[in-house]
Amino acid sequence: MLATVASSVQAESFSQLWEDGKVGLDARYRYEHVDEDNTKNNANAQTLRTRITLQSGKWYGLSTLVEADNVSRIGDDHYNDTRNGQSQYSTVADPDGSEINQALLRYDYALGNVVVGRQRINLDNQRFVGGVAWRQNEQTYDGALTQFKPIDNLTLTYAYIDQVNTVFGPDDNRYTLAGNPANIDGHSHLINAQYVIAPALTVTAYRYMLGLDNLANKAQSSATNGLRLNGVLAGFNYAAEYASQSDYAGNPKKVDADYYLLEGGYTFKDLNNLALKAGYEVLEGEQDTSKGAFQTPLATKHMFQGWADMFLGTPQHGVKDAYFGGSMPLLGGNVQAWYHDFRAEAGSSHYGEEFDVAYGRPLPWVKGLSALVKYADYDADDYSVDTQKLWVQLQYTY
């Protein structure tokens, strides 16, 4: 559940803590185009994210990792990066800047591990806690995390978070858009217990207590309890999940909202591994504006509710998302397409619908080089405006 650079070998002496270390390099160029049916000018953003990772060897279970990122604009800033003051353009939330993405000390022992410092945290499918790796500046967390595995197939995770380093960083300035701080201060506790009974059934129970002091005047602070079931059997995969959310840590709104998910898919081996999936996800809302809708402020939201990112914050009346789509290998890469129908959970509004398509593949000319083309088309009805987004990306990983 915690994604880090792969563990290196056990060092035999203190010097091998460094001698067995590894250096990683990642460079990701992206062109992003945004066309909204409003008065804003179309956004055209070219950015380059460069990342250097230094991973030590191990010495009696101890290891360190330091990772530095730089996001640089290429060409004109004809887009609103939330920090550059270009509010006449549509938003592409990839501000320029350099920062330490991760800086941690890790201790591995027979029954688990402990990680202290700035780190990447991805829990389960990242619907509630994730790294938002899609954006050029990844979301990371300052705090401590421990995983304990007392028996086979059972993993107990606890994390304390003091600060969230968001995708809108590394810095705030006078052009900072409201509700998008570079760093979220507070005191959050993440508890997750996962038991793999068999490939056909994994049971996960969780409680996430988020105290987010400077995000929306604490209106995103919440306590969430949930249960997730998922598995794969004879080519069929499924997920069923329920969670309840209440206000927490000074949230000025009364929150009493639920989350539901039911998802199923099947992989057709005889049809070139065509994988189809359909699902229905509900985040409850409220007609009463003194009450809050179900929110997921630390999620990797781009993975859910369509790639156009129309619902980064749950609307007051909630969201019902009925979706289906699939993926399959094609010409040495992978193609996928998805359809979403969005409706209000409280009330009868039809928000709109969205069609997404993408194709990505490794490029044969250089080892570690890959390309991606991606498109999202949101057709608005009762929520927001028609929006089209196009991405072209090249990424090199060493």
Tab-separated table of C-alpha atoms in Angstrom:
chain	number	residue	atom	x	y	z
A	1	MET	CA	0.000	0.000	0.000
A	2	LEU	CA	2.983	2.291	0.380
A	3	ALA	CA	4.770	2.805	-2.934
A	4	THR	CA	8.493	3.495	-2.682
A	5	VAL	CA	11.612	2.690	-4.663
A	6	ALA	CA	12.322	-1.027	-4.438
A	7	SER	CA	14.227	-2.159	-1.341
A	8	SER	CA	17.953	-2.673	-1.831
A	9	VAL	CA	20.041	-5.487	-0.434
A	10	GLN	CA	20.962	-5.831	3.240
A	11	ALA	CA	24.234	-4.029	3.859
A	12	GLU	CA	26.978	-5.970	5.615
A	13	SER	CA	28.633	-2.835	7.000
A	14	PHE	CA	27.774	0.803	7.580
A	15	SER	CA	29.693	1.841	4.450
A	16	GLN	CA	27.449	-0.332	2.292
A	17	LEU	CA	24.520	1.835	3.326
A	18	TRP	CA	25.873	4.125	0.604
A	19	GLU	CA	27.794	1.688	-1.597
A	20	ASP	CA	24.638	-0.353	-2.264
A	21	GLY	CA	22.557	2.746	-2.964
A	22	LYS	CA	20.756	3.457	-6.217
A	23	VAL	CA	20.158	6.602	-8.261
A	24	GLY	CA	16.937	7.032	-10.242
A	25	LEU	CA	16.127	9.603	-12.939
A	26	ASP	CA	12.697	10.378	-14.330
A	27	ALA	CA	11.792	13.073	-16.881
A	28	ARG	CA	8.200	13.690	-18.014
A	29	TYR	CA	7.268	16.159	-20.739
A	30	ARG	CA	3.580	16.973	-21.122
A	31	TYR	CA	1.488	19.131	-23.422
A	32	GLU	CA	-1.999	19.849	-22.038
A	33	HIS	CA	-4.784	21.636	-23.909
A	34	VAL	CA	-8.009	22.749	-22.188
A	35	ASP	CA	-11.051	24.117	-24.046
A	36	GLU	CA	-13.968	25.262	-21.867
A	37	ASP	CA	-17.264	26.663	-23.171
A	38	ASN	CA	-16.978	29.907	-21.217
A	39	THR	CA	-15.251	33.271	-21.464
A	40	LYS	CA	-11.797	31.943	-20.598
A	41	ASN	CA	-9.139	31.563	-23.277
A	42	ASN	CA	-8.093	28.027	-24.139
A	43	ALA	CA	-5.124	26.765	-22.131
A	44	ASN	CA	-1.995	25.428	-23.830
A	45	ALA	CA	0.619	24.254	-21.365
A	46	GLN	CA	3.994	22.631	-21.951
A	47	THR	CA	5.774	21.462	-18.808
A	48	LEU	CA	8.722	19.259	-17.928
A	49	ARG	CA	8.915	17.399	-14.629
A	50	THR	CA	12.420	16.210	-13.725
A	51	ARG	CA	12.944	13.890	-10.749
A	52	ILE	CA	16.114	12.540	-9.133
A	53	THR	CA	15.841	9.775	-6.524
A	54	LEU	CA	18.630	8.673	-4.189
A	55	GLN	CA	17.926	5.348	-2.450
A	56	SER	CA	20.430	4.008	0.062
A	57	GLY	CA	21.269	0.405	0.815
A	58	LYS	CA	20.237	-1.183	4.109
A	59	TRP	CA	22.111	-1.354	7.391
A	60	TYR	CA	20.428	-3.533	10.007
A	61	GLY	CA	17.065	-2.755	8.435
A	62	LEU	CA	17.649	1.002	8.172
A	63	SER	CA	17.576	2.819	4.853
A	64	THR	CA	17.028	6.340	3.564
A	65	LEU	CA	15.486	7.877	0.470
A	66	VAL	CA	15.686	11.431	-0.868
A	67	GLU	CA	13.799	12.533	-3.969
A	68	ALA	CA	13.909	15.996	-5.576
A	69	ASP	CA	11.503	17.316	-8.212
A	70	ASN	CA	11.563	20.281	-10.560
A	71	VAL	CA	8.616	21.403	-12.697
A	72	SER	CA	9.506	23.876	-15.448
A	73	ARG	CA	7.373	25.647	-18.010
A	74	ILE	CA	8.411	25.350	-21.640
A	75	GLY	CA	7.430	28.305	-23.827
A	76	ASP	CA	4.673	30.801	-23.048
A	77	ASP	CA	2.469	30.480	-19.980
A	78	HIS	CA	-0.830	30.583	-21.840
A	79	TYR	CA	-2.592	28.775	-19.015
A	80	ASN	CA	-3.529	29.357	-15.376
A	81	ASP	CA	-1.246	27.223	-13.231
A	82	THR	CA	-3.003	28.561	-10.054
A	83	ARG	CA	0.099	30.627	-9.214
A	84	ASN	CA	1.026	32.660	-12.318
A	85	GLY	CA	-1.892	35.122	-12.319
A	86	GLN	CA	-3.044	34.115	-15.825
A	87	SER	CA	-6.710	33.944	-14.809
A	88	GLN	CA	-7.906	34.763	-18.338
A	89	TYR	CA	-6.923	31.199	-19.321
A	90	SER	CA	-8.328	27.820	-18.298
A	91	THR	CA	-6.514	26.015	-15.500
A	92	VAL	CA	-3.669	23.531	-15.850
A	93	ALA	CA	-2.621	22.920	-12.242
A	94	ASP	CA	1.124	22.402	-12.779
A	95	PRO	CA	2.966	25.359	-11.171
A	96	ASP	CA	6.687	25.874	-11.732
A	97	GLY	CA	9.048	25.125	-8.887
A	98	SER	CA	11.489	22.798	-7.182
A	99	GLU	CA	11.080	20.931	-3.926
A	100	ILE	CA	12.025	17.818	-2.016
A	101	ASN	CA	9.326	15.333	-2.958
A	102	GLN	CA	10.427	12.684	-0.462
A	103	ALA	CA	12.971	12.635	2.368
A	104	LEU	CA	12.561	9.691	4.709
A	105	LEU	CA	14.135	7.204	7.060
A	106	ARG	CA	12.823	3.639	6.846
A	107	TYR	CA	13.234	0.682	9.165
A	108	ASP	CA	12.308	-2.814	7.949
A	109	TYR	CA	11.967	-5.728	10.351
A	110	ALA	CA	10.552	-9.255	10.165
A	111	LEU	CA	6.925	-8.241	10.771
A	112	GLY	CA	6.720	-4.917	8.986
A	113	ASN	CA	8.267	-1.489	8.613
A	114	VAL	CA	8.287	2.072	9.932
A	115	VAL	CA	8.742	5.151	7.726
A	116	VAL	CA	9.364	8.645	9.127
A	117	GLY	CA	9.604	11.844	7.100
A	118	ARG	CA	8.219	13.148	3.813
A	119	GLN	CA	6.826	10.198	1.905
A	120	ARG	CA	4.484	8.864	-0.748
A	121	ILE	CA	1.328	7.205	0.649
A	122	ASN	CA	-1.083	5.276	-1.582
A	123	LEU	CA	-3.741	3.335	0.317
A	124	ASP	CA	-5.831	0.685	-1.472
A	125	ASN	CA	-7.122	2.077	-4.792
A	126	GLN	CA	-6.270	5.687	-3.747
A	127	ARG	CA	-9.950	6.696	-3.530
A	128	PHE	CA	-9.334	8.239	-0.114
A	129	VAL	CA	-5.552	8.641	0.224
A	130	GLY	CA	-3.144	8.872	-2.691
A	131	GLY	CA	-0.229	10.641	-4.332
A	132	VAL	CA	-2.026	12.270	-7.300
A	133	ALA	CA	0.831	11.075	-9.503
A	134	TRP	CA	-0.946	12.297	-12.646
A	135	ARG	CA	-0.072	15.922	-11.924
A	136	GLN	CA	3.503	17.043	-12.500
A	137	ASN	CA	4.017	17.903	-8.817
A	138	GLU	CA	3.101	14.807	-6.822
A	139	GLN	CA	1.210	14.967	-3.507
A	140	THR	CA	3.322	13.686	-0.599
A	141	TYR	CA	2.905	13.570	3.168
A	142	ASP	CA	4.989	14.678	6.163
A	143	GLY	CA	4.589	12.330	9.093
A	144	ALA	CA	5.103	8.738	10.170
A	145	LEU	CA	3.704	5.464	8.841
A	146	THR	CA	3.978	1.944	10.174
A	147	GLN	CA	2.873	-1.359	8.662
A	148	PHE	CA	2.581	-4.464	10.816
A	149	LYS	CA	2.036	-7.982	9.443
A	150	PRO	CA	1.383	-10.238	12.464
A	151	ILE	CA	0.201	-13.180	10.337
A	152	ASP	CA	0.291	-14.139	6.690
A	153	ASN	CA	-1.941	-12.014	4.420
A	154	LEU	CA	-2.874	-9.495	7.144
A	155	THR	CA	-1.478	-5.954	6.931
A	156	LEU	CA	-2.223	-3.322	9.565
A	157	THR	CA	-1.330	0.253	8.626
A	158	TYR	CA	-1.305	3.395	10.734
A	159	ALA	CA	-0.124	6.821	9.625
A	160	TYR	CA	0.041	10.189	11.335
A	161	ILE	CA	0.157	13.174	8.957
A	162	ASP	CA	1.318	16.604	10.066
A	163	GLN	CA	1.359	18.252	6.624
A	164	VAL	CA	0.134	17.462	3.124
A	165	ASN	CA	2.323	18.761	0.288
A	166	THR	CA	-0.223	19.245	-2.476
A	167	VAL	CA	0.051	19.321	-6.264
A	168	PHE	CA	-0.372	23.122	-6.117
A	169	GLY	CA	3.058	23.647	-4.518
A	170	PRO	CA	5.776	24.176	-3.823
A	171	ASP	CA	4.882	27.792	-2.985
A	172	ASP	CA	1.929	30.087	-2.399
A	173	ASN	CA	1.889	33.662	-3.686
A	174	ARG	CA	-0.584	36.492	-4.229
A	175	TYR	CA	-2.042	34.670	-7.224
A	176	THR	CA	-2.843	31.506	-5.267
A	177	LEU	CA	-6.361	30.348	-6.086
A	178	ALA	CA	-8.663	30.098	-3.071
A	179	GLY	CA	-8.903	26.572	-1.704
A	180	ASN	CA	-5.631	25.428	-3.297
A	181	PRO	CA	-2.867	25.807	-0.667
A	182	ALA	CA	0.604	24.505	-1.449
A	183	ASN	CA	0.703	22.826	1.972
A	184	ILE	CA	-2.211	21.666	4.116
A	185	ASP	CA	-1.505	21.895	7.830
A	186	GLY	CA	-3.258	19.813	10.450
A	187	HIS	CA	-3.288	16.535	12.304
A	188	SER	CA	-4.622	13.482	10.496
A	189	HIS	CA	-4.729	9.801	11.446
A	190	LEU	CA	-5.061	6.959	8.927
A	191	ILE	CA	-5.959	3.440	10.073
A	192	ASN	CA	-6.218	0.611	7.536
A	193	ALA	CA	-6.508	-3.153	8.029
A	194	GLN	CA	-6.341	-5.439	4.999
A	195	TYR	CA	-6.715	-9.208	4.955
A	196	VAL	CA	-6.222	-11.233	1.780
A	197	ILE	CA	-8.373	-14.317	2.312
A	198	ALA	CA	-7.817	-15.589	-1.232
A	199	PRO	CA	-7.339	-14.112	-4.709
A	200	ALA	CA	-11.130	-14.050	-4.909
A	201	LEU	CA	-11.580	-11.999	-1.717
A	202	THR	CA	-9.636	-9.215	-0.022
A	203	VAL	CA	-11.313	-7.481	2.922
A	204	THR	CA	-10.211	-3.976	3.914
A	205	ALA	CA	-11.537	-1.942	6.828
A	206	TYR	CA	-10.439	1.631	7.419
A	207	ARG	CA	-10.899	4.760	9.493
A	208	TYR	CA	-9.483	8.047	8.229
A	209	MET	CA	-9.587	11.075	10.557
A	210	LEU	CA	-8.564	14.159	8.580
A	211	GLY	CA	-7.834	17.396	10.385
A	212	LEU	CA	-7.115	19.834	7.536
A	213	ASP	CA	-6.804	23.223	9.189
A	214	ASN	CA	-6.172	25.559	6.249
A	215	LEU	CA	-8.201	23.801	3.558
A	216	ALA	CA	-11.583	25.453	2.902
A	217	ASN	CA	-11.662	26.832	6.465
A	218	LYS	CA	-11.674	23.274	7.847
A	219	ALA	CA	-14.762	22.388	5.769
A	220	GLN	CA	-12.884	19.394	4.308
A	221	SER	CA	-12.020	17.931	7.726
A	222	SER	CA	-13.820	14.638	8.283
A	223	ALA	CA	-13.861	11.209	9.892
A	224	THR	CA	-14.582	8.336	7.507
A	225	ASN	CA	-15.228	4.682	8.361
A	226	GLY	CA	-15.413	2.156	5.555
A	227	LEU	CA	-15.308	-1.447	4.376
A	228	ARG	CA	-14.094	-2.644	0.969
A	229	LEU	CA	-14.377	-6.108	-0.615
A	230	ASN	CA	-12.577	-6.929	-3.853
A	231	GLY	CA	-11.128	-9.878	-5.721
A	232	VAL	CA	-10.572	-11.771	-8.970
A	233	LEU	CA	-12.047	-15.139	-9.887
A	234	ALA	CA	-11.856	-16.912	-13.269
A	235	GLY	CA	-11.267	-13.672	-15.170
A	236	PHE	CA	-14.011	-11.795	-13.315
A	237	ASN	CA	-13.024	-8.941	-11.005
A	238	TYR	CA	-15.230	-7.018	-8.621
A	239	ALA	CA	-15.229	-4.382	-5.883
A	240	ALA	CA	-17.928	-3.467	-3.375
A	241	GLU	CA	-17.419	-0.666	-0.884
A	242	TYR	CA	-19.337	1.340	1.691
A	243	ALA	CA	-18.192	4.244	3.859
A	244	SER	CA	-19.818	6.739	6.188
A	245	GLN	CA	-18.455	10.232	6.832
A	246	SER	CA	-18.983	12.728	9.640
A	247	ASP	CA	-17.599	16.158	10.495
A	248	TYR	CA	-14.328	16.253	12.434
A	249	ALA	CA	-11.632	18.628	13.742
A	250	GLY	CA	-13.673	21.828	13.708
A	251	ASN	CA	-15.511	21.401	10.412
A	252	PRO	CA	-18.098	24.237	10.457
A	253	LYS	CA	-20.578	22.103	8.503
A	254	LYS	CA	-22.568	19.177	9.801
A	255	VAL	CA	-21.537	16.125	7.776
A	256	ASP	CA	-23.502	12.871	7.760
A	257	ALA	CA	-22.979	11.382	4.311
A	258	ASP	CA	-22.324	7.959	2.814
A	259	TYR	CA	-20.295	6.493	-0.022
A	260	TYR	CA	-21.232	3.448	-2.129
A	261	LEU	CA	-19.386	1.597	-4.856
A	262	LEU	CA	-20.283	-1.476	-6.871
A	263	GLU	CA	-17.981	-2.455	-9.726
A	264	GLY	CA	-17.495	-5.534	-11.876
A	265	GLY	CA	-15.419	-6.516	-14.862
A	266	TYR	CA	-14.316	-9.415	-16.998
A	267	THR	CA	-11.189	-10.095	-19.071
A	268	PHE	CA	-11.762	-11.992	-22.326
A	269	LYS	CA	-8.552	-13.942	-22.874
A	270	ASP	CA	-9.685	-15.179	-26.299
A	271	LEU	CA	-10.339	-11.615	-27.476
A	272	ASN	CA	-6.804	-10.267	-27.145
A	273	ASN	CA	-7.243	-9.802	-23.367
A	274	LEU	CA	-10.079	-7.329	-23.815
A	275	ALA	CA	-10.981	-6.127	-20.300
A	276	LEU	CA	-14.447	-4.619	-19.769
A	277	LYS	CA	-15.694	-2.995	-16.582
A	278	ALA	CA	-18.849	-1.260	-15.352
A	279	GLY	CA	-19.512	0.469	-12.071
A	280	TYR	CA	-21.779	2.689	-10.017
A	281	GLU	CA	-20.293	5.100	-7.470
A	282	VAL	CA	-22.244	7.414	-5.152
A	283	LEU	CA	-20.983	10.260	-2.967
A	284	GLU	CA	-23.947	11.568	-1.023
A	285	GLY	CA	-24.851	15.259	-0.900
A	286	GLU	CA	-27.328	17.519	0.846
A	287	GLN	CA	-30.079	19.945	-0.155
A	288	ASP	CA	-29.442	21.862	3.086
A	289	THR	CA	-26.384	24.076	2.500
A	290	SER	CA	-25.537	24.070	6.220
A	291	LYS	CA	-24.633	20.398	5.789
A	292	GLY	CA	-21.686	19.021	3.846
A	293	ALA	CA	-21.421	16.452	1.057
A	294	PHE	CA	-19.124	13.414	1.165
A	295	GLN	CA	-15.600	14.613	0.308
A	296	THR	CA	-12.294	12.894	-0.519
A	297	PRO	CA	-9.716	15.711	-0.233
A	298	LEU	CA	-6.601	13.476	-0.170
A	299	ALA	CA	-7.627	11.138	-3.002
A	300	THR	CA	-5.963	10.678	-6.366
A	301	LYS	CA	-9.115	12.149	-7.891
A	302	HIS	CA	-8.014	12.002	-11.533
A	303	MET	CA	-8.475	8.222	-11.379
A	304	PHE	CA	-12.192	8.618	-10.603
A	305	GLN	CA	-15.262	10.378	-12.059
A	306	GLY	CA	-13.694	11.061	-15.427
A	307	TRP	CA	-10.399	12.489	-16.616
A	308	ALA	CA	-11.800	15.975	-17.234
A	309	ASP	CA	-11.657	16.457	-13.424
A	310	MET	CA	-15.053	18.138	-13.188
A	311	PHE	CA	-15.706	16.825	-9.666
A	312	LEU	CA	-12.466	17.434	-7.766
A	313	GLY	CA	-14.699	18.645	-4.955
A	314	THR	CA	-18.034	16.896	-4.449
A	315	PRO	CA	-20.895	19.292	-5.319
A	316	GLN	CA	-23.358	20.241	-2.568
A	317	HIS	CA	-25.940	17.824	-3.990
A	318	GLY	CA	-23.481	14.931	-4.256
A	319	VAL	CA	-22.587	12.812	-7.288
A	320	LYS	CA	-23.882	9.583	-8.792
A	321	ASP	CA	-21.491	8.223	-11.426
A	322	ALA	CA	-22.577	5.327	-13.653
A	323	TYR	CA	-19.688	4.259	-15.874
A	324	PHE	CA	-18.480	1.544	-18.197
A	325	GLY	CA	-15.520	0.984	-20.480
A	326	GLY	CA	-12.494	-1.152	-21.036
A	327	SER	CA	-8.967	-1.614	-22.278
A	328	MET	CA	-6.979	-3.933	-24.522
A	329	PRO	CA	-3.465	-4.359	-25.931
A	330	LEU	CA	-2.975	-2.680	-29.315
A	331	LEU	CA	0.121	-2.282	-31.514
A	332	GLY	CA	2.560	-2.840	-28.694
A	333	GLY	CA	0.710	-0.576	-26.273
A	334	ASN	CA	-2.650	-0.314	-24.545
A	335	VAL	CA	-5.839	1.512	-25.532
A	336	GLN	CA	-8.708	2.313	-23.181
A	337	ALA	CA	-12.060	4.090	-23.418
A	338	TRP	CA	-14.654	5.061	-20.779
A	339	TYR	CA	-18.122	6.560	-20.599
A	340	HIS	CA	-19.562	8.321	-17.509
A	341	ASP	CA	-23.069	9.537	-16.733
A	342	PHE	CA	-23.162	12.031	-13.838
A	343	ARG	CA	-26.227	12.904	-11.787
A	344	ALA	CA	-26.956	14.631	-8.474
A	345	GLU	CA	-27.452	12.330	-5.492
A	346	ALA	CA	-29.768	14.799	-3.726
A	347	GLY	CA	-32.311	16.038	-6.246
A	348	SER	CA	-32.937	15.188	-9.873
A	349	SER	CA	-30.268	17.164	-11.735
A	350	HIS	CA	-28.437	15.507	-14.596
A	351	TYR	CA	-24.951	16.994	-14.370
A	352	GLY	CA	-23.671	15.739	-17.706
A	353	GLU	CA	-21.802	12.919	-19.381
A	354	GLU	CA	-18.203	12.278	-20.358
A	355	PHE	CA	-16.244	10.202	-22.844
A	356	ASP	CA	-12.551	9.428	-22.256
A	357	VAL	CA	-10.024	7.672	-24.478
A	358	ALA	CA	-6.262	7.070	-24.179
A	359	TYR	CA	-3.440	5.172	-25.851
A	360	GLY	CA	-0.022	4.579	-24.338
A	361	ARG	CA	2.962	2.447	-25.231
A	362	PRO	CA	6.707	2.116	-24.642
A	363	LEU	CA	8.826	3.485	-27.485
A	364	PRO	CA	11.396	1.044	-28.915
A	365	TRP	CA	14.092	3.592	-29.697
A	366	VAL	CA	15.209	4.213	-26.101
A	367	LYS	CA	14.901	1.852	-23.138
A	368	GLY	CA	12.683	3.440	-20.478
A	369	LEU	CA	10.944	5.840	-22.884
A	370	SER	CA	7.136	5.780	-23.205
A	371	ALA	CA	4.430	7.903	-24.836
A	372	LEU	CA	0.806	8.662	-23.992
A	373	VAL	CA	-2.035	10.409	-25.815
A	374	LYS	CA	-5.191	11.063	-23.799
A	375	TYR	CA	-8.489	12.884	-24.414
A	376	ALA	CA	-11.501	13.770	-22.241
A	377	ASP	CA	-14.789	15.278	-23.438
A	378	TYR	CA	-17.316	16.432	-20.806
A	379	ASP	CA	-20.765	17.325	-22.172
A	380	ALA	CA	-22.453	19.530	-19.559
A	381	ASP	CA	-26.139	19.539	-18.784
A	382	ASP	CA	-26.908	20.993	-15.320
A	383	TYR	CA	-23.354	21.270	-13.965
A	384	SER	CA	-20.402	23.398	-15.139
A	385	VAL	CA	-19.699	23.837	-18.881
A	386	ASP	CA	-18.698	21.713	-21.856
A	387	THR	CA	-14.995	20.899	-21.455
A	388	GLN	CA	-12.466	19.148	-23.666
A	389	LYS	CA	-8.945	18.239	-22.561
A	390	LEU	CA	-6.076	16.759	-24.574
A	391	TRP	CA	-2.733	15.492	-23.291
A	392	VAL	CA	0.386	14.392	-25.175
A	393	GLN	CA	3.142	12.996	-22.952
A	394	LEU	CA	6.645	11.569	-23.210
A	395	GLN	CA	8.287	9.997	-20.158
A	396	TYR	CA	11.762	8.631	-19.605
A	397	THR	CA	12.598	6.533	-16.538
A	398	TYR	CA	16.065	5.281	-15.651
